[in-house]
Short mmCIF file of C-alpha atoms in Angstrom, two decimals:
data_model
loop_
_atom_site.label_atom_id
_atom_site.label_comp_id
_atom_site.label_asym_id
_atom_site.label_seq_id
_atom_site.Cartn_x
_atom_site.Cartn_y
_atom_site.Cartn_z
CA UNK A 186 118.86 79.77 69.14
CA UNK A 187 119.40 80.60 72.81
CA UNK A 188 117.89 83.94 73.76
CA UNK A 189 119.49 86.37 76.20
CA UNK A 190 117.19 86.94 79.18
CA UNK A 191 115.95 90.48 79.65
CA UNK A 192 116.32 89.87 83.39
CA UNK A 193 118.66 87.26 84.87
CA UNK A 194 119.18 86.68 88.59
CA UNK A 195 121.67 84.25 90.11
CA UNK A 196 121.66 83.88 93.91
CA UNK A 197 120.45 87.49 93.99
CA UNK A 198 119.62 89.24 97.24
CA UNK A 199 117.94 92.61 97.79
CA UNK A 200 116.96 94.70 100.76
CA UNK A 201 117.54 97.95 102.57
CA UNK A 202 120.92 99.04 103.95
CA UNK A 203 122.46 95.79 105.21
CA UNK A 204 119.16 94.03 105.83
CA UNK A 205 118.28 91.33 103.31
CA UNK A 206 114.59 90.94 102.52
CA UNK A 207 114.95 88.80 99.38
CA UNK A 208 117.68 86.15 99.33
CA UNK A 209 119.30 83.71 96.88
CA UNK A 210 116.87 84.16 93.98
CA UNK A 211 117.56 82.42 90.68
CA UNK A 212 115.27 83.66 87.92
CA UNK A 213 115.38 84.22 84.17
CA UNK A 214 112.78 86.19 82.23
CA UNK A 215 113.05 85.89 78.47
CA UNK A 216 111.96 88.37 75.77
CA UNK A 217 108.21 88.29 75.21
CA UNK A 218 107.37 86.33 78.35
CA UNK A 219 104.37 87.31 80.48
CA UNK A 220 105.09 86.46 84.10
CA UNK A 221 103.03 86.79 87.27
CA UNK A 222 104.94 87.18 90.52
CA UNK A 223 102.72 85.99 93.37
CA UNK A 224 102.92 85.32 97.07
CA UNK A 225 101.44 86.37 100.39
CA UNK A 226 102.00 89.85 101.80
CA UNK A 227 105.53 90.09 103.11
CA UNK A 228 106.87 87.44 100.76
CA UNK A 229 109.24 89.92 99.10
CA UNK A 230 107.55 90.44 95.73
CA UNK A 231 107.77 94.22 95.70
CA UNK A 232 111.28 94.17 97.14
CA UNK A 233 112.39 91.90 94.30
CA UNK A 234 111.12 94.13 91.51
CA UNK A 235 112.38 97.27 93.23
CA UNK A 236 115.77 95.61 93.43
CA UNK A 237 115.71 94.95 89.69
CA UNK A 238 114.79 98.62 89.22
CA UNK A 239 117.55 99.76 91.63
CA UNK A 240 115.01 101.43 93.89
CA UNK A 241 116.39 99.45 96.84
CA UNK A 242 119.77 97.82 97.51
CA UNK A 243 121.41 94.92 95.65
CA UNK A 244 123.02 92.96 98.50
CA UNK A 245 124.45 89.91 96.80
CA UNK A 246 124.52 87.56 93.84
CA UNK A 247 124.44 88.42 90.15
CA UNK A 248 121.83 90.54 88.39
CA UNK A 249 121.99 91.12 84.63
CA UNK A 250 119.60 93.34 82.68
CA UNK A 251 119.66 92.75 78.93
CA UNK A 252 122.95 90.92 79.47
CA UNK A 253 124.56 93.82 81.35
CA UNK A 254 125.37 93.78 85.09
CA UNK A 255 122.84 95.79 87.06
CA UNK A 256 125.42 98.22 88.41
CA UNK A 257 126.60 99.23 84.95
CA UNK A 258 123.24 99.10 83.15
CA UNK A 259 122.42 102.64 82.03
CA UNK A 260 119.40 102.29 79.73
CA UNK A 261 116.96 102.19 82.60
CA UNK A 262 114.14 103.50 80.41
CA UNK A 263 114.03 100.03 78.82
CA UNK A 264 112.35 98.91 82.07
CA UNK A 265 108.97 100.57 82.37
CA UNK A 266 107.55 100.65 85.89
CA UNK A 267 103.98 101.12 87.08
CA UNK A 268 103.95 101.38 90.91
CA UNK A 269 101.31 99.86 93.15
CA UNK A 270 100.16 103.08 94.74
CA UNK A 271 99.13 106.06 92.70
CA UNK A 272 101.83 108.70 92.48
CA UNK A 273 99.46 111.27 91.02
CA UNK A 274 98.85 113.84 93.74
CA UNK A 275 95.48 115.54 93.84
CA UNK A 276 97.22 118.62 95.23
CA UNK A 277 99.20 119.18 92.02
CA UNK A 278 97.36 120.54 89.00
CA UNK A 279 98.59 118.56 86.00
CA UNK A 280 96.88 117.27 82.90
CA UNK A 281 97.01 113.70 81.70
CA UNK A 282 99.22 114.73 78.78
CA UNK A 283 101.63 116.52 81.11
CA UNK A 284 101.97 113.45 83.32
CA UNK A 285 102.48 111.08 80.41
CA UNK A 286 104.99 113.46 78.83
CA UNK A 287 107.31 113.00 81.81
CA UNK A 288 107.94 109.52 80.46
CA UNK A 289 109.90 111.12 77.62
CA UNK A 290 112.42 112.83 79.93
CA UNK A 291 115.06 110.05 79.66
CA UNK A 292 115.19 110.68 75.90
CA UNK A 293 115.49 114.45 76.12
CA UNK A 294 118.51 116.59 76.81
CA UNK A 295 118.73 118.91 79.79
CA UNK A 296 116.19 121.74 79.42
CA UNK A 297 115.13 120.36 76.04
CA UNK A 298 111.62 121.12 74.84
CA UNK A 299 109.39 118.26 73.68
CA UNK A 300 109.87 117.57 69.99
CA UNK A 301 107.20 116.67 67.49
CA UNK A 302 108.34 113.05 67.86
CA UNK A 303 107.94 113.25 71.65
CA UNK A 304 104.40 114.58 71.28
CA UNK A 305 103.56 111.83 68.81
CA UNK A 306 104.82 109.12 71.16
CA UNK A 307 102.82 110.59 74.05
CA UNK A 308 99.68 110.65 71.89
CA UNK A 309 100.26 107.03 70.86
CA UNK A 310 100.71 105.99 74.50
CA UNK A 311 97.45 107.67 75.45
CA UNK A 312 95.70 105.93 72.58
CA UNK A 313 97.05 102.52 73.62
CA UNK A 314 95.57 102.87 77.11
CA UNK A 315 92.29 104.32 75.92
CA UNK A 316 92.82 107.85 77.20
CA UNK A 317 93.22 109.65 73.89
CA UNK A 318 90.23 111.87 74.68
CA UNK A 319 91.44 112.71 78.21
CA UNK A 320 94.71 114.45 77.41
CA UNK A 321 93.55 117.87 78.69
CA UNK A 322 91.79 116.49 81.77
CA UNK A 323 93.42 117.04 85.14
CA UNK A 324 94.59 113.74 86.62
CA UNK A 325 92.81 114.53 89.89
CA UNK A 326 89.47 114.20 88.06
CA UNK A 327 90.17 110.66 86.82
CA UNK A 328 88.88 107.48 88.42
CA UNK A 329 91.32 105.10 90.07
CA UNK A 330 91.31 102.82 87.03
CA UNK A 331 91.90 105.74 84.69
CA UNK A 332 94.79 106.97 86.84
CA UNK A 333 96.32 103.49 86.69
CA UNK A 334 96.11 103.57 82.90
CA UNK A 335 97.63 107.06 82.91
CA UNK A 336 100.62 105.65 84.81
CA UNK A 337 100.90 102.85 82.26
CA UNK A 338 100.89 105.43 79.46
CA UNK A 339 103.66 107.35 81.25
CA UNK A 340 105.73 104.17 81.38
CA UNK A 341 105.01 103.41 77.72
CA UNK A 342 106.09 106.91 76.66
CA UNK A 343 109.65 105.92 77.57
CA UNK A 344 109.35 103.10 75.00
CA UNK A 345 110.36 100.27 77.34
CA UNK A 346 110.94 96.70 76.25
CA UNK A 347 109.88 95.35 79.64
CA UNK A 348 106.88 96.57 81.62
CA UNK A 349 107.00 95.88 85.37
CA UNK A 350 103.73 96.41 87.21
CA UNK A 351 103.04 96.23 90.93
CA UNK A 352 99.47 95.18 91.75
CA UNK A 353 97.87 96.73 88.64
CA UNK A 354 94.36 95.52 89.49
CA UNK A 355 94.37 96.54 93.16
CA UNK A 356 91.51 98.93 93.88
CA UNK A 357 90.34 98.85 90.25
CA UNK A 358 86.71 98.05 89.50
CA UNK A 359 85.68 95.23 87.18
CA UNK A 360 85.04 97.45 84.17
CA UNK A 361 88.49 99.02 84.42
CA UNK A 362 90.06 95.59 84.96
CA UNK A 363 88.64 94.56 81.59
CA UNK A 364 90.02 97.72 80.01
CA UNK A 365 93.41 97.06 81.63
CA UNK A 366 93.42 93.53 80.26
CA UNK A 367 92.74 94.87 76.76
CA UNK A 368 95.62 97.34 77.12
CA UNK A 369 98.06 94.66 78.26
CA UNK A 370 96.91 92.26 75.55
CA UNK A 371 97.79 94.86 72.91
CA UNK A 372 101.22 95.33 74.46
CA UNK A 373 101.85 91.59 74.57
CA UNK A 374 100.87 91.31 70.91
CA UNK A 375 103.49 93.98 70.18
CA UNK A 376 106.15 91.87 71.91
CA UNK A 377 106.38 93.67 75.27
CA UNK A 378 107.70 91.53 78.12
CA UNK A 379 105.50 91.71 81.23
CA UNK A 380 106.41 91.11 84.86
CA UNK A 381 103.32 91.60 87.01
CA UNK A 382 103.24 91.50 90.80
CA UNK A 383 99.74 90.51 91.78
CA UNK A 384 97.49 88.96 94.39
CA UNK A 385 94.80 88.52 91.73
CA UNK A 386 95.94 86.30 88.89
CA UNK A 387 92.45 85.69 87.53
CA UNK A 388 91.77 89.16 86.00
CA UNK A 389 94.97 88.93 83.93
CA UNK A 390 95.10 85.17 83.44
CA UNK A 391 94.26 85.29 79.69
CA UNK A 392 97.61 87.00 78.98
CA UNK A 393 99.83 85.49 81.69
CA UNK A 394 101.77 82.39 80.75
CA UNK A 395 104.02 81.81 83.75
CA UNK A 396 103.68 82.11 87.50
CA UNK A 397 106.59 82.60 89.90
CA UNK A 398 105.73 82.18 93.59
CA UNK A 399 107.62 83.79 96.48
CA UNK A 400 107.54 82.98 100.17
CA UNK A 401 109.65 84.42 102.99
CA UNK A 402 111.91 86.27 100.57
CA UNK A 403 112.66 83.33 98.28
CA UNK A 404 111.29 81.90 95.04
CA UNK A 405 109.62 78.61 95.90
CA UNK A 406 107.83 77.74 92.65
CA UNK A 407 107.93 78.42 88.93
CA UNK A 408 105.02 77.11 86.88
CA UNK A 409 103.19 77.46 83.61
CA UNK A 410 99.78 79.05 83.58
CA UNK A 411 97.17 77.83 81.15
CA UNK A 412 94.42 80.37 80.36
CA UNK A 413 92.09 77.45 79.62
CA UNK A 414 93.09 75.69 82.86
CA UNK A 415 94.07 72.66 80.78
CA UNK A 416 97.50 71.05 81.01
CA UNK A 417 100.08 72.58 78.71
CA UNK A 418 101.87 69.86 76.71
CA UNK A 419 105.58 69.51 77.33
CA UNK A 420 106.15 70.30 73.66
CA UNK A 421 105.06 73.86 74.34
CA UNK A 422 108.37 74.21 76.16
CA UNK A 423 110.52 73.28 73.17
CA UNK A 424 110.26 69.59 74.15
CA UNK A 425 111.51 70.14 77.69
CA UNK A 426 108.99 69.97 80.53
CA UNK A 427 110.95 72.01 83.05
CA UNK A 428 107.92 73.63 84.60
CA UNK A 429 104.84 72.06 86.09
CA UNK A 430 101.35 73.43 85.57
CA UNK A 431 100.09 75.87 88.15
CA UNK A 432 96.80 74.77 89.70
CA UNK A 433 95.80 76.41 92.96
CA UNK A 434 98.37 79.15 93.26
CA UNK A 435 100.06 79.27 96.66
CA UNK A 436 100.31 82.41 98.70
CA UNK A 437 97.97 84.58 96.64
CA UNK A 438 95.56 85.67 99.35
CA UNK A 439 95.74 88.73 101.55
CA UNK A 440 95.86 88.46 105.35
CA UNK A 441 92.66 89.36 107.10
CA UNK A 442 94.14 92.49 108.64
CA UNK A 443 94.87 93.94 105.18
CA UNK A 444 98.58 94.46 105.88
CA UNK A 445 100.69 95.84 103.05
CA UNK A 446 104.37 95.20 103.68
CA UNK A 447 107.44 93.85 101.93
CA UNK A 448 109.23 92.28 104.88
CA UNK A 449 109.17 88.50 105.32
CA UNK A 450 106.62 87.44 107.90
CA UNK A 451 108.31 84.18 108.85
CA UNK A 452 108.91 80.70 107.47
CA UNK A 453 106.83 79.64 104.52
CA UNK A 454 103.64 77.79 105.29
CA UNK A 455 104.20 74.28 103.79
CA UNK A 456 100.53 74.06 102.86
CA UNK A 457 100.97 77.04 100.51
CA UNK A 458 104.28 76.08 98.95
CA UNK A 459 104.26 75.42 95.22
CA UNK A 460 106.18 73.15 92.95
CA UNK A 461 109.94 73.27 93.74
CA UNK A 462 111.80 75.54 91.37
CA UNK A 463 113.46 73.64 88.56
CA UNK A 464 117.24 74.07 88.37
CA UNK A 465 117.20 75.00 84.70
CA UNK A 466 115.25 77.43 82.54
CA UNK A 467 113.93 77.06 79.00
CA UNK A 468 116.18 78.31 76.24
CA UNK A 469 113.27 79.55 74.14
CA UNK A 470 110.34 81.75 75.14
CA UNK A 471 107.06 80.04 75.82
CA UNK A 472 104.78 80.60 72.81
CA UNK A 473 101.61 82.53 73.33
CA UNK A 474 98.23 80.99 72.78
#
């Protein structure tokens, strides 16, 4: 049975005003897939996911979300988003529960008060990320890793089917990286689709099964990831070896000056280019190990 992609891009372009930053992207993400989106700073990773989320401008091509054109897709809560930079201001006094509860707003009517069901979902989201005992704590008192998990809980409270994360391990210590991995593993086991923008594949490699590489605003590679670093048999792709195995991942390092930008920095460096993108995509999701 052919599955409908949760995200489908055909010659898609995104940017700001009339300025294209990401161009001519073809990409399908199927239900249950766990995908890393990698590339050097300025390759367009963040611009791509923000385009899918309609945070920036769709400037060309076709974009379907759950089989519906992006412009007419209304169930935006089905796409959970965890931004790269913390959006939890230390100047605003708010508890962890209050922050996570905002994830329920798309399901509530105007001026509606949280229902018992809303409170239950918020409690479950806090439990999933390991913050069940921190509900009354002010977010300003949390560590960076705990704040990141609070943002994940906020996204989960909306009950998304896809979780999009931008650099979830950036600035997070090793202990919290392990906790984050445990959280995401539980979500994957529950069938959540993951799209993770990252410079650091290794911390999340046990749950990631596919790696899409961007350079200069385009997708240049699409490969399988093996958590054991061993080749994945072609049979794992329903008998169709349309992806090659990712070895050394191109474009995953940061420039020495620590720049953080979304604009293309110039032509792709051939030494960092990956396997050319295959013209077709699998018709079944890649099974998890």
